[in-house]
């Protein structure tokens, strides 16, 4: 970027940051300093609660791992104190001055906080397990192939590997071959595999009579494309096909109305835009029409009164869970899909972060800022860079804000990726990479600022120059 365009961008960013109604929410987060990002010592992390300063790193990686809310260590310490002082009583004994639920109620409390984030009734959400595990559990309940009828699963050709593996192994688990039962969607037109709803619907159409299930991402992890969840769901339903959505990159990022969109089922992780912490407990949605329990345990064949699933004691109706009778009788709703008593450490961490979502006014308020923030970053990359920089990268994420969330995926020219990442890191700018040549940059509206977008654009311009120079040197010496 030229110094004139940096000065101009900084002035605009200053106004936007001052006008930002969510600006103070940033103070809810531990923002790493540049020194911490560069450090190789644990001891240098000792002051995580320090106020953010000009020495703060620019962290644009909430699409991968969200930053730590300051409440997280507070709530975790309260949990640890409860465990230390109460032992097993922590499961059921409320403490008058504690903001935490008893451990027996921690899953229900977390589901209550999660429900508005995904646009669901409380009973349609369970906070449990992990994303890939939950995809398998949902498939165990809702993928019932019939080799002479509906047996295929449709997914995108560039699905996140874990989703691909989950689908492939589910097929094998049922004695089917991915060769004949797995269909992958590829865009016939887009070199970046941006999938139009038409691309997806035409594949569904072609295989409609033999397809049992579609598995798709709400937001594609590599391109950052937001798919039209209600339109694709409705189209699949018209053909009698069940759809499971992987919402890893959509949850906490864009508003979702899973119940009203008539989504069958969905799963997500909580360590990206939800800031639950690395590997934190996942979430799952099952539309209420798919999780009814219509027979009492005293009826004949009570197992005919609900869809079968891989079960555990935590999915059992709470009223009979501790009777220890070996008769599984799920509670209605998503909670009936739970297996084990949840990690309270995890759920406490997640619930601390979900408190911040409440404080910020929910995902719709965040989306309002996010549209401006990502749009501002995009305009810097499209209009603010030097001409020679423009030849070295291209944004692959759709330009229409309705077709993306916070993330912009930037495709670099060959041979630049490693140097660009090193140069950004050296300037205290953290983004992530997806091989072969993409960096993903995600300004998170909870804690990122407009000014940080300028810092990124400036650092990116310098990083591109350094990388192009190095590449030229290597080609002359090679
Ligand atoms: C789109 C998508 N699906 C699946 C996964 C796997 O998640 P987990 O390791 O929590 O099962 C990820 C992880 O980042 C992801 O981005």
GROMACS .gro file of C-alpha atoms and ligand atoms in nm:
model
  494
    1UNK     CA    1   0.000   0.000   0.000
    2UNK     CA    2   0.123   0.350  -0.064
    3UNK     CA    3   0.171   0.574   0.240
    4UNK     CA    4  -0.113   0.800   0.115
    5UNK     CA    5  -0.359   0.513   0.096
    6UNK     CA    6  -0.252   0.385   0.439
    7UNK     CA    7  -0.310   0.729   0.592
    8UNK     CA    8  -0.648   0.757   0.423
    9UNK     CA    9  -0.751   0.405   0.532
   10UNK     CA   10  -0.641   0.469   0.891
   11UNK     CA   11  -0.851   0.784   0.904
   12UNK     CA   12  -1.158   0.598   0.779
   13UNK     CA   13  -1.091   0.309   1.020
   14UNK     CA   14  -1.070   0.549   1.311
   15UNK     CA   15  -1.417   0.685   1.237
   16UNK     CA   16  -1.561   0.336   1.193
   17UNK     CA   17  -1.405   0.211   1.518
   18UNK     CA   18  -1.533   0.512   1.709
   19UNK     CA   19  -1.885   0.451   1.574
   20UNK     CA   20  -1.874   0.080   1.648
   21UNK     CA   21  -2.141  -0.008   1.907
   22UNK     CA   22  -1.958  -0.335   1.975
   23UNK     CA   23  -1.616  -0.173   2.020
   24UNK     CA   24  -1.607  -0.232   2.396
   25UNK     CA   25  -1.673  -0.605   2.361
   26UNK     CA   26  -1.309  -0.637   2.252
   27UNK     CA   27  -1.217  -0.573   2.616
   28UNK     CA   28  -1.384  -0.903   2.703
   29UNK     CA   29  -1.099  -1.085   2.528
   30UNK     CA   30  -0.737  -1.161   2.594
   31UNK     CA   31  -0.566  -1.017   2.289
   32UNK     CA   32  -0.214  -1.158   2.256
   33UNK     CA   33   0.069  -0.909   2.235
   34UNK     CA   34   0.321  -0.913   1.953
   35UNK     CA   35   0.586  -1.017   2.205
   36UNK     CA   36   0.375  -1.313   2.317
   37UNK     CA   37   0.309  -1.422   1.960
   38UNK     CA   38   0.684  -1.415   1.893
   39UNK     CA   39   0.781  -1.578   2.223
   40UNK     CA   40   0.880  -1.942   2.263
   41UNK     CA   41   0.839  -1.935   2.643
   42UNK     CA   42   0.527  -2.014   2.844
   43UNK     CA   43   0.635  -1.767   3.112
   44UNK     CA   44   0.593  -1.480   2.866
   45UNK     CA   45   0.219  -1.547   2.859
   46UNK     CA   46   0.187  -1.451   3.223
   47UNK     CA   47  -0.015  -1.138   3.178
   48UNK     CA   48  -0.307  -1.247   2.962
   49UNK     CA   49  -0.543  -0.992   3.115
   50UNK     CA   50  -0.338  -0.691   3.008
   51UNK     CA   51  -0.542  -0.423   2.829
   52UNK     CA   52  -0.505  -0.425   2.453
   53UNK     CA   53  -0.248  -0.174   2.332
   54UNK     CA   54  -0.073  -0.076   2.014
   55UNK     CA   55   0.157  -0.364   2.102
   56UNK     CA   56  -0.130  -0.608   2.047
   57UNK     CA   57  -0.090  -0.866   1.776
   58UNK     CA   58  -0.341  -0.851   1.492
   59UNK     CA   59  -0.530  -1.177   1.527
   60UNK     CA   60  -0.744  -1.255   1.222
   61UNK     CA   61  -0.775  -1.627   1.278
   62UNK     CA   62  -1.109  -1.667   1.457
   63UNK     CA   63  -1.218  -1.892   1.168
   64UNK     CA   64  -0.969  -2.145   1.300
   65UNK     CA   65  -0.943  -2.081   1.674
   66UNK     CA   66  -1.122  -1.794   1.846
   67UNK     CA   67  -0.945  -1.588   2.110
   68UNK     CA   68  -0.988  -1.651   2.480
   69UNK     CA   69  -1.259  -1.452   2.659
   70UNK     CA   70  -1.137  -1.308   2.991
   71UNK     CA   71  -1.434  -1.478   3.157
   72UNK     CA   72  -1.307  -1.821   3.059
   73UNK     CA   73  -1.032  -1.853   3.324
   74UNK     CA   74  -1.266  -1.691   3.581
   75UNK     CA   75  -1.543  -1.946   3.520
   76UNK     CA   76  -1.299  -2.236   3.496
   77UNK     CA   77  -1.148  -2.138   3.832
   78UNK     CA   78  -1.499  -2.125   3.981
   79UNK     CA   79  -1.558  -2.474   3.845
   80UNK     CA   80  -1.225  -2.595   3.987
   81UNK     CA   81  -1.309  -2.444   4.328
   82UNK     CA   82  -1.647  -2.620   4.324
   83UNK     CA   83  -1.484  -2.951   4.246
   84UNK     CA   84  -1.212  -2.894   4.509
   85UNK     CA   85  -1.456  -2.801   4.785
   86UNK     CA   86  -1.761  -3.008   4.700
   87UNK     CA   87  -1.635  -3.319   4.524
   88UNK     CA   88  -1.921  -3.527   4.392
   89UNK     CA   89  -2.176  -3.289   4.544
   90UNK     CA   90  -2.096  -3.051   4.260
   91UNK     CA   91  -2.321  -3.265   4.041
   92UNK     CA   92  -2.638  -3.167   4.224
   93UNK     CA   93  -2.574  -2.909   4.498
   94UNK     CA   94  -2.637  -2.548   4.394
   95UNK     CA   95  -2.408  -2.292   4.557
   96UNK     CA   96  -2.580  -1.966   4.644
   97UNK     CA   97  -2.308  -1.732   4.518
   98UNK     CA   98  -2.202  -1.934   4.214
   99UNK     CA   99  -2.289  -1.823   3.859
  100UNK     CA  100  -2.240  -2.184   3.746
  101UNK     CA  101  -2.516  -2.443   3.716
  102UNK     CA  102  -2.486  -2.777   3.896
  103UNK     CA  103  -2.300  -3.021   3.676
  104UNK     CA  104  -2.620  -3.219   3.620
  105UNK     CA  105  -2.771  -2.911   3.460
  106UNK     CA  106  -2.463  -2.781   3.280
  107UNK     CA  107  -2.559  -2.942   2.946
  108UNK     CA  108  -2.912  -2.797   2.956
  109UNK     CA  109  -2.778  -2.450   3.048
  110UNK     CA  110  -2.528  -2.460   2.762
  111UNK     CA  111  -2.803  -2.571   2.519
  112UNK     CA  112  -3.012  -2.274   2.635
  113UNK     CA  113  -2.728  -2.032   2.560
  114UNK     CA  114  -2.658  -2.201   2.226
  115UNK     CA  115  -3.017  -2.218   2.096
  116UNK     CA  116  -3.050  -1.849   1.992
  117UNK     CA  117  -2.711  -1.864   1.818
  118UNK     CA  118  -2.838  -2.132   1.579
  119UNK     CA  119  -3.203  -2.021   1.571
  120UNK     CA  120  -3.353  -2.324   1.740
  121UNK     CA  121  -3.571  -2.420   2.031
  122UNK     CA  122  -3.371  -2.513   2.339
  123UNK     CA  123  -3.488  -2.872   2.311
  124UNK     CA  124  -3.354  -2.896   1.955
  125UNK     CA  125  -2.994  -2.833   2.064
  126UNK     CA  126  -2.747  -3.051   2.253
  127UNK     CA  127  -2.398  -2.948   2.355
  128UNK     CA  128  -2.204  -3.271   2.334
  129UNK     CA  129  -1.906  -3.463   2.193
  130UNK     CA  130  -1.714  -3.315   1.900
  131UNK     CA  131  -1.800  -3.220   1.545
  132UNK     CA  132  -1.687  -3.533   1.361
  133UNK     CA  133  -1.826  -3.752   1.638
  134UNK     CA  134  -2.161  -3.576   1.613
  135UNK     CA  135  -2.170  -3.614   1.233
  136UNK     CA  136  -2.126  -3.988   1.285
  137UNK     CA  137  -2.394  -3.995   1.553
  138UNK     CA  138  -2.639  -3.810   1.331
  139UNK     CA  139  -2.566  -4.045   1.044
  140UNK     CA  140  -2.611  -4.342   1.276
  141UNK     CA  141  -2.962  -4.217   1.349
  142UNK     CA  142  -3.072  -4.083   1.012
  143UNK     CA  143  -2.880  -4.262   0.741
  144UNK     CA  144  -3.067  -4.588   0.683
  145UNK     CA  145  -2.952  -4.703   0.338
  146UNK     CA  146  -3.138  -4.943   0.118
  147UNK     CA  147  -2.912  -5.076  -0.155
  148UNK     CA  148  -3.211  -5.141  -0.380
  149UNK     CA  149  -3.353  -4.797  -0.322
  150UNK     CA  150  -3.198  -4.493  -0.153
  151UNK     CA  151  -2.840  -4.556  -0.050
  152UNK     CA  152  -2.627  -4.268  -0.178
  153UNK     CA  153  -2.475  -3.984   0.019
  154UNK     CA  154  -2.405  -3.660  -0.166
  155UNK     CA  155  -2.131  -3.424  -0.045
  156UNK     CA  156  -1.903  -3.165  -0.203
  157UNK     CA  157  -1.590  -3.283  -0.381
  158UNK     CA  158  -1.372  -3.051  -0.170
  159UNK     CA  159  -1.537  -3.134   0.163
  160UNK     CA  160  -1.332  -3.090   0.479
  161UNK     CA  161  -1.138  -3.419   0.504
  162UNK     CA  162  -1.303  -3.524   0.830
  163UNK     CA  163  -1.649  -3.495   0.671
  164UNK     CA  164  -1.529  -3.690   0.369
  165UNK     CA  165  -1.384  -3.964   0.593
  166UNK     CA  166  -1.701  -3.974   0.803
  167UNK     CA  167  -1.918  -4.024   0.495
  168UNK     CA  168  -1.684  -4.279   0.338
  169UNK     CA  169  -1.660  -4.488   0.654
  170UNK     CA  170  -2.034  -4.470   0.722
  171UNK     CA  171  -2.086  -4.621   0.379
  172UNK     CA  172  -1.833  -4.898   0.447
  173UNK     CA  173  -1.988  -4.951   0.791
  174UNK     CA  174  -2.313  -5.033   0.613
  175UNK     CA  175  -2.134  -5.270   0.375
  176UNK     CA  176  -2.153  -5.023   0.087
  177UNK     CA  177  -1.883  -4.898  -0.146
  178UNK     CA  178  -1.802  -4.527  -0.182
  179UNK     CA  179  -1.751  -4.604  -0.551
  180UNK     CA  180  -2.121  -4.664  -0.598
  181UNK     CA  181  -2.280  -4.488  -0.301
  182UNK     CA  182  -2.084  -4.163  -0.266
  183UNK     CA  183  -2.157  -3.872  -0.500
  184UNK     CA  184  -1.942  -3.560  -0.493
  185UNK     CA  185  -2.045  -3.218  -0.617
  186UNK     CA  186  -1.800  -3.019  -0.823
  187UNK     CA  187  -1.869  -2.689  -0.987
  188UNK     CA  188  -1.861  -2.727  -1.365
  189UNK     CA  189  -1.777  -2.357  -1.403
  190UNK     CA  190  -1.578  -2.224  -1.109
  191UNK     CA  191  -1.207  -2.298  -1.091
  192UNK     CA  192  -1.225  -2.219  -0.718
  193UNK     CA  193  -1.512  -2.464  -0.670
  194UNK     CA  194  -1.757  -2.196  -0.566
  195UNK     CA  195  -2.081  -2.394  -0.577
  196UNK     CA  196  -2.398  -2.225  -0.687
  197UNK     CA  197  -2.726  -2.352  -0.543
  198UNK     CA  198  -2.800  -2.462  -0.899
  199UNK     CA  199  -2.481  -2.678  -0.911
  200UNK     CA  200  -2.587  -2.848  -0.589
  201UNK     CA  201  -2.950  -2.891  -0.680
  202UNK     CA  202  -2.874  -3.033  -1.021
  203UNK     CA  203  -2.659  -3.309  -0.863
  204UNK     CA  204  -2.935  -3.379  -0.610
  205UNK     CA  205  -3.182  -3.393  -0.897
  206UNK     CA  206  -2.974  -3.637  -1.100
  207UNK     CA  207  -2.939  -3.879  -0.808
  208UNK     CA  208  -3.270  -3.807  -0.637
  209UNK     CA  209  -3.422  -4.153  -0.659
  210UNK     CA  210  -3.118  -4.329  -0.512
  211UNK     CA  211  -3.004  -4.072  -0.254
  212UNK     CA  212  -3.071  -4.106   0.117
  213UNK     CA  213  -2.861  -3.822   0.255
  214UNK     CA  214  -2.687  -3.494   0.166
  215UNK     CA  215  -2.403  -3.364   0.385
  216UNK     CA  216  -2.298  -3.004   0.321
  217UNK     CA  217  -2.116  -2.721   0.496
  218UNK     CA  218  -2.303  -2.404   0.594
  219UNK     CA  219  -1.985  -2.212   0.510
  220UNK     CA  220  -1.718  -2.385   0.304
  221UNK     CA  221  -1.394  -2.392   0.505
  222UNK     CA  222  -1.159  -2.322   0.212
  223UNK     CA  223  -1.347  -2.066   0.005
  224UNK     CA  224  -1.550  -1.907   0.284
  225UNK     CA  225  -1.866  -1.942   0.070
  226UNK     CA  226  -2.197  -1.934   0.259
  227UNK     CA  227  -2.442  -2.179   0.104
  228UNK     CA  228  -2.814  -2.111   0.082
  229UNK     CA  229  -2.916  -2.346   0.362
  230UNK     CA  230  -3.297  -2.299   0.344
  231UNK     CA  231  -3.319  -2.323  -0.035
  232UNK     CA  232  -3.100  -2.635  -0.061
  233UNK     CA  233  -3.275  -2.799   0.234
  234UNK     CA  234  -3.619  -2.737   0.081
  235UNK     CA  235  -3.505  -2.874  -0.255
  236UNK     CA  236  -3.367  -3.193  -0.097
  237UNK     CA  237  -3.688  -3.237   0.103
  238UNK     CA  238  -3.890  -3.212  -0.215
  239UNK     CA  239  -3.702  -3.522  -0.327
  240UNK     CA  240  -3.746  -3.700   0.006
  241UNK     CA  241  -3.379  -3.656   0.103
  242UNK     CA  242  -3.248  -3.588   0.454
  243UNK     CA  243  -2.980  -3.317   0.488
  244UNK     CA  244  -2.713  -3.283   0.757
  245UNK     CA  245  -2.532  -2.949   0.773
  246UNK     CA  246  -2.177  -2.906   0.905
  247UNK     CA  247  -2.188  -2.560   1.059
  248UNK     CA  248  -1.827  -2.538   1.182
  249UNK     CA  249  -1.762  -2.211   1.000
  250UNK     CA  250  -2.115  -2.072   1.013
  251UNK     CA  251  -2.201  -2.091   1.381
  252UNK     CA  252  -2.146  -1.764   1.566
  253UNK     CA  253  -2.046  -1.612   1.232
  254UNK     CA  254  -2.374  -1.564   1.043
  255UNK     CA  255  -2.734  -1.566   1.170
  256UNK     CA  256  -2.892  -1.910   1.147
  257UNK     CA  257  -3.261  -2.004   1.175
  258UNK     CA  258  -3.232  -2.380   1.177
  259UNK     CA  259  -3.582  -2.444   1.306
  260UNK     CA  260  -3.756  -2.204   1.068
  261UNK     CA  261  -3.546  -2.320   0.776
  262UNK     CA  262  -3.674  -2.670   0.844
  263UNK     CA  263  -3.319  -2.806   0.870
  264UNK     CA  264  -3.322  -3.177   0.953
  265UNK     CA  265  -3.005  -3.193   1.158
  266UNK     CA  266  -2.672  -3.014   1.196
  267UNK     CA  267  -2.346  -3.033   1.391
  268UNK     CA  268  -2.073  -2.782   1.469
  269UNK     CA  269  -1.761  -2.722   1.670
  270UNK     CA  270  -1.723  -2.440   1.920
  271UNK     CA  271  -1.358  -2.342   1.896
  272UNK     CA  272  -1.386  -2.107   1.596
  273UNK     CA  273  -1.622  -1.809   1.612
  274UNK     CA  274  -1.770  -1.938   1.939
  275UNK     CA  275  -1.434  -1.909   2.120
  276UNK     CA  276  -1.486  -2.219   2.336
  277UNK     CA  277  -1.117  -2.313   2.329
  278UNK     CA  278  -0.915  -2.570   2.132
  279UNK     CA  279  -1.102  -2.899   2.084
  280UNK     CA  280  -1.390  -2.774   2.300
  281UNK     CA  281  -1.717  -2.966   2.321
  282UNK     CA  282  -1.934  -2.958   2.005
  283UNK     CA  283  -2.299  -2.887   1.931
  284UNK     CA  284  -2.576  -3.064   1.752
  285UNK     CA  285  -2.922  -2.970   1.624
  286UNK     CA  286  -3.204  -3.210   1.553
  287UNK     CA  287  -3.531  -3.065   1.430
  288UNK     CA  288  -3.807  -3.145   1.676
  289UNK     CA  289  -3.994  -3.344   1.414
  290UNK     CA  290  -3.698  -3.586   1.396
  291UNK     CA  291  -3.649  -3.642   1.767
  292UNK     CA  292  -3.993  -3.721   1.899
  293UNK     CA  293  -4.042  -4.006   2.140
  294UNK     CA  294  -4.395  -4.127   2.081
  295UNK     CA  295  -4.419  -4.434   2.304
  296UNK     CA  296  -4.387  -4.469   2.680
  297UNK     CA  297  -4.136  -4.715   2.813
  298UNK     CA  298  -4.425  -4.925   2.943
  299UNK     CA  299  -4.570  -4.970   2.590
  300UNK     CA  300  -4.499  -5.272   2.381
  301UNK     CA  301  -4.188  -5.221   2.168
  302UNK     CA  302  -4.108  -4.870   2.302
  303UNK     CA  303  -3.807  -4.864   2.068
  304UNK     CA  304  -4.046  -4.821   1.776
  305UNK     CA  305  -4.139  -4.483   1.922
  306UNK     CA  306  -3.815  -4.305   1.831
  307UNK     CA  307  -3.550  -4.317   1.561
  308UNK     CA  308  -3.280  -4.561   1.658
  309UNK     CA  309  -2.936  -4.419   1.725
  310UNK     CA  310  -2.605  -4.513   1.885
  311UNK     CA  311  -2.701  -4.443   2.242
  312UNK     CA  312  -2.554  -4.387   2.587
  313UNK     CA  313  -2.699  -4.326   2.932
  314UNK     CA  314  -2.691  -3.945   2.903
  315UNK     CA  315  -2.949  -3.957   2.624
  316UNK     CA  316  -3.189  -4.140   2.850
  317UNK     CA  317  -3.482  -3.952   2.996
  318UNK     CA  318  -3.349  -3.778   3.309
  319UNK     CA  319  -3.644  -3.915   3.505
  320UNK     CA  320  -3.522  -4.271   3.462
  321UNK     CA  321  -3.153  -4.212   3.388
  322UNK     CA  322  -3.042  -4.303   3.737
  323UNK     CA  323  -3.281  -4.595   3.783
  324UNK     CA  324  -3.007  -4.797   3.618
  325UNK     CA  325  -3.253  -5.022   3.436
  326UNK     CA  326  -3.110  -5.154   3.113
  327UNK     CA  327  -3.388  -5.014   2.903
  328UNK     CA  328  -3.288  -4.719   2.690
  329UNK     CA  329  -3.563  -4.462   2.669
  330UNK     CA  330  -3.440  -4.137   2.518
  331UNK     CA  331  -3.563  -3.801   2.625
  332UNK     CA  332  -3.736  -3.626   2.332
  333UNK     CA  333  -3.530  -3.360   2.156
  334UNK     CA  334  -3.162  -3.331   2.076
  335UNK     CA  335  -3.064  -3.420   2.434
  336UNK     CA  336  -3.180  -3.774   2.357
  337UNK     CA  337  -2.877  -3.808   2.128
  338UNK     CA  338  -2.626  -3.750   2.409
  339UNK     CA  339  -2.398  -4.037   2.500
  340UNK     CA  340  -2.189  -3.952   2.804
  341UNK     CA  341  -2.192  -3.710   3.092
  342UNK     CA  342  -2.023  -3.406   2.938
  343UNK     CA  343  -1.683  -3.267   3.035
  344UNK     CA  344  -1.773  -2.988   3.276
  345UNK     CA  345  -1.435  -2.831   3.210
  346UNK     CA  346  -1.531  -2.799   2.843
  347UNK     CA  347  -1.887  -2.692   2.899
  348UNK     CA  348  -1.777  -2.428   3.151
  349UNK     CA  349  -1.530  -2.289   2.901
  350UNK     CA  350  -1.791  -2.277   2.627
  351UNK     CA  351  -2.062  -2.127   2.846
  352UNK     CA  352  -1.823  -1.850   2.953
  353UNK     CA  353  -1.781  -1.756   2.590
  354UNK     CA  354  -2.153  -1.778   2.516
  355UNK     CA  355  -2.209  -1.523   2.793
  356UNK     CA  356  -2.013  -1.279   2.575
  357UNK     CA  357  -2.248  -1.347   2.283
  358UNK     CA  358  -2.543  -1.253   2.505
  359UNK     CA  359  -2.360  -0.940   2.615
  360UNK     CA  360  -2.294  -0.842   2.252
  361UNK     CA  361  -2.664  -0.871   2.166
  362UNK     CA  362  -2.645  -1.199   1.971
  363UNK     CA  363  -2.536  -1.301   1.625
  364UNK     CA  364  -2.757  -1.055   1.436
  365UNK     CA  365  -2.584  -0.759   1.602
  366UNK     CA  366  -2.247  -0.919   1.530
  367UNK     CA  367  -2.340  -0.980   1.168
  368UNK     CA  368  -2.417  -0.612   1.121
  369UNK     CA  369  -2.064  -0.525   1.226
  370UNK     CA  370  -1.917  -0.824   1.044
  371UNK     CA  371  -2.062  -0.714   0.709
  372UNK     CA  372  -1.896  -0.374   0.749
  373UNK     CA  373  -1.568  -0.515   0.879
  374UNK     CA  374  -1.522  -0.777   0.607
  375UNK     CA  375  -1.643  -0.532   0.343
  376UNK     CA  376  -1.385  -0.279   0.464
  377UNK     CA  377  -1.106  -0.538   0.452
  378UNK     CA  378  -1.215  -0.641   0.103
  379UNK     CA  379  -1.215  -0.281  -0.019
  380UNK     CA  380  -0.859  -0.233   0.112
  381UNK     CA  381  -0.747  -0.544  -0.076
  382UNK     CA  382  -0.928  -0.454  -0.397
  383UNK     CA  383  -0.865  -0.080  -0.411
  384UNK     CA  384  -0.588   0.002  -0.168
  385UNK     CA  385  -0.303  -0.217  -0.286
  386UNK     CA  386  -0.024  -0.119  -0.523
  387UNK     CA  387  -0.067  -0.226  -0.883
  388UNK     CA  388   0.225  -0.470  -0.865
  389UNK     CA  389   0.069  -0.637  -0.559
  390UNK     CA  390  -0.261  -0.693  -0.736
  391UNK     CA  391  -0.105  -0.942  -0.977
  392UNK     CA  392   0.010  -1.158  -0.685
  393UNK     CA  393  -0.323  -1.250  -0.525
  394UNK     CA  394  -0.693  -1.291  -0.582
  395UNK     CA  395  -0.985  -1.319  -0.339
  396UNK     CA  396  -1.170  -1.646  -0.398
  397UNK     CA  397  -1.450  -1.586  -0.147
  398UNK     CA  398  -1.770  -1.467  -0.317
  399UNK     CA  399  -1.792  -1.088  -0.352
  400UNK     CA  400  -2.160  -1.085  -0.256
  401UNK     CA  401  -2.174  -1.028   0.124
  402UNK     CA  402  -2.487  -1.248   0.138
  403UNK     CA  403  -2.272  -1.539   0.020
  404UNK     CA  404  -2.000  -1.521   0.282
  405UNK     CA  405  -1.934  -1.475   0.651
  406UNK     CA  406  -1.637  -1.303   0.813
  407UNK     CA  407  -1.368  -1.489   0.620
  408UNK     CA  408  -1.191  -1.383   0.303
  409UNK     CA  409  -0.982  -1.655   0.139
  410UNK     CA  410  -0.693  -1.508  -0.056
  411UNK     CA  411  -0.532  -1.718  -0.327
  412UNK     CA  412  -0.165  -1.630  -0.372
  413UNK     CA  413   0.041  -1.669  -0.686
  414UNK     CA  414   0.262  -1.980  -0.690
  415UNK     CA  415   0.556  -1.999  -0.453
  416UNK     CA  416   0.461  -1.710  -0.222
  417UNK     CA  417   0.271  -1.875   0.061
  418UNK     CA  418   0.545  -1.958   0.309
  419UNK     CA  419   0.723  -1.623   0.283
  420UNK     CA  420   0.396  -1.431   0.307
  421UNK     CA  421   0.305  -1.616   0.626
  422UNK     CA  422   0.651  -1.562   0.777
  423UNK     CA  423   0.646  -1.192   0.691
  424UNK     CA  424   0.299  -1.145   0.839
  425UNK     CA  425   0.395  -1.327   1.156
  426UNK     CA  426   0.710  -1.118   1.188
  427UNK     CA  427   0.480  -0.812   1.196
  428UNK     CA  428   0.256  -0.967   1.462
  429UNK     CA  429  -0.023  -1.056   1.216
  430UNK     CA  430  -0.181  -1.398   1.256
  431UNK     CA  431  -0.386  -1.558   0.977
  432UNK     CA  432  -0.397  -1.919   0.866
  433UNK     CA  433  -0.309  -2.112   0.555
  434UNK     CA  434  -0.476  -2.383   0.357
  435UNK     CA  435  -0.249  -2.556   0.114
  436UNK     CA  436  -0.164  -2.519  -0.165
  437UNK     CA  437  -0.184  -2.140  -0.186
  438UNK     CA  438  -0.461  -1.989   0.023
  439UNK     CA  439  -0.446  -1.771   0.330
  440UNK     CA  440  -0.768  -1.724   0.522
  441UNK     CA  441  -0.824  -1.390   0.688
  442UNK     CA  442  -1.121  -1.352   0.922
  443UNK     CA  443  -1.194  -1.029   1.106
  444UNK     CA  444  -1.415  -1.144   1.395
  445UNK     CA  445  -1.667  -0.877   1.495
  446UNK     CA  446  -1.642  -0.967   1.864
  447UNK     CA  447  -1.282  -0.855   1.896
  448UNK     CA  448  -1.136  -0.725   1.570
  449UNK     CA  449  -1.126  -0.360   1.468
  450UNK     CA  450  -1.131  -0.168   1.143
  451UNK     CA  451  -0.786  -0.038   1.227
  452UNK     CA  452  -0.656  -0.394   1.241
  453UNK     CA  453  -0.783  -0.447   0.885
  454UNK     CA  454  -0.559  -0.160   0.777
  455UNK     CA  455  -0.264  -0.305   0.967
  456UNK     CA  456  -0.325  -0.635   0.793
  457UNK     CA  457  -0.348  -0.477   0.446
  458UNK     CA  458  -0.027  -0.281   0.504
  459UNK     CA  459   0.159  -0.587   0.633
  460UNK     CA  460   0.018  -0.801   0.351
  461UNK     CA  461   0.144  -0.557   0.090
  462UNK     CA  462   0.495  -0.566   0.241
  463UNK     CA  463   0.479  -0.945   0.274
  464UNK     CA  464   0.384  -0.983  -0.092
  465UNK     CA  465   0.675  -0.764  -0.199
  466UNK     CA  466   0.920  -0.963   0.011
  467UNK     CA  467   0.781  -1.294  -0.114
  468UNK     CA  468   0.793  -1.188  -0.479
  469UNK     CA  469   1.152  -1.072  -0.436
  470UNK     CA  470   1.254  -1.398  -0.273
  471UNK     CA  471   1.082  -1.601  -0.545
  472UNK     CA  472   1.264  -1.400  -0.814
  473UNK     CA  473   1.600  -1.456  -0.637
  474UNK     CA  474   1.532  -1.830  -0.612
  475UNK     CA  475   1.443  -1.857  -0.979
  476UNK     CA  476   1.760  -1.675  -1.090
  477UNK     CA  477   1.984  -1.876  -0.857
  478UNK     CA  478   1.800  -2.204  -0.943
  479LIG     C1  479  -1.569  -2.790   0.819
  479LIG     C2  480  -1.508  -2.875   0.926
  479LIG     N1  481  -1.556  -2.999   0.945
  479LIG     C3  482  -1.503  -3.081   1.039
  479LIG     C4  483  -1.398  -3.040   1.118
  479LIG     C5  484  -1.341  -3.133   1.219
  479LIG     O1  485  -1.374  -3.094   1.347
  479LIG     P1  486  -1.342  -3.180   1.477
  479LIG     O2  487  -1.196  -3.203   1.481
  479LIG     O3  488  -1.386  -3.093   1.590
  479LIG     O4  489  -1.420  -3.307   1.467
  479LIG     C6  490  -1.346  -2.911   1.102
  479LIG     C7  491  -1.234  -2.862   1.184
  479LIG     O5  492  -1.183  -2.755   1.172
  479LIG     C8  493  -1.403  -2.826   1.004
  479LIG     O6  494  -1.356  -2.703   0.980
   0.00000   0.00000   0.00000
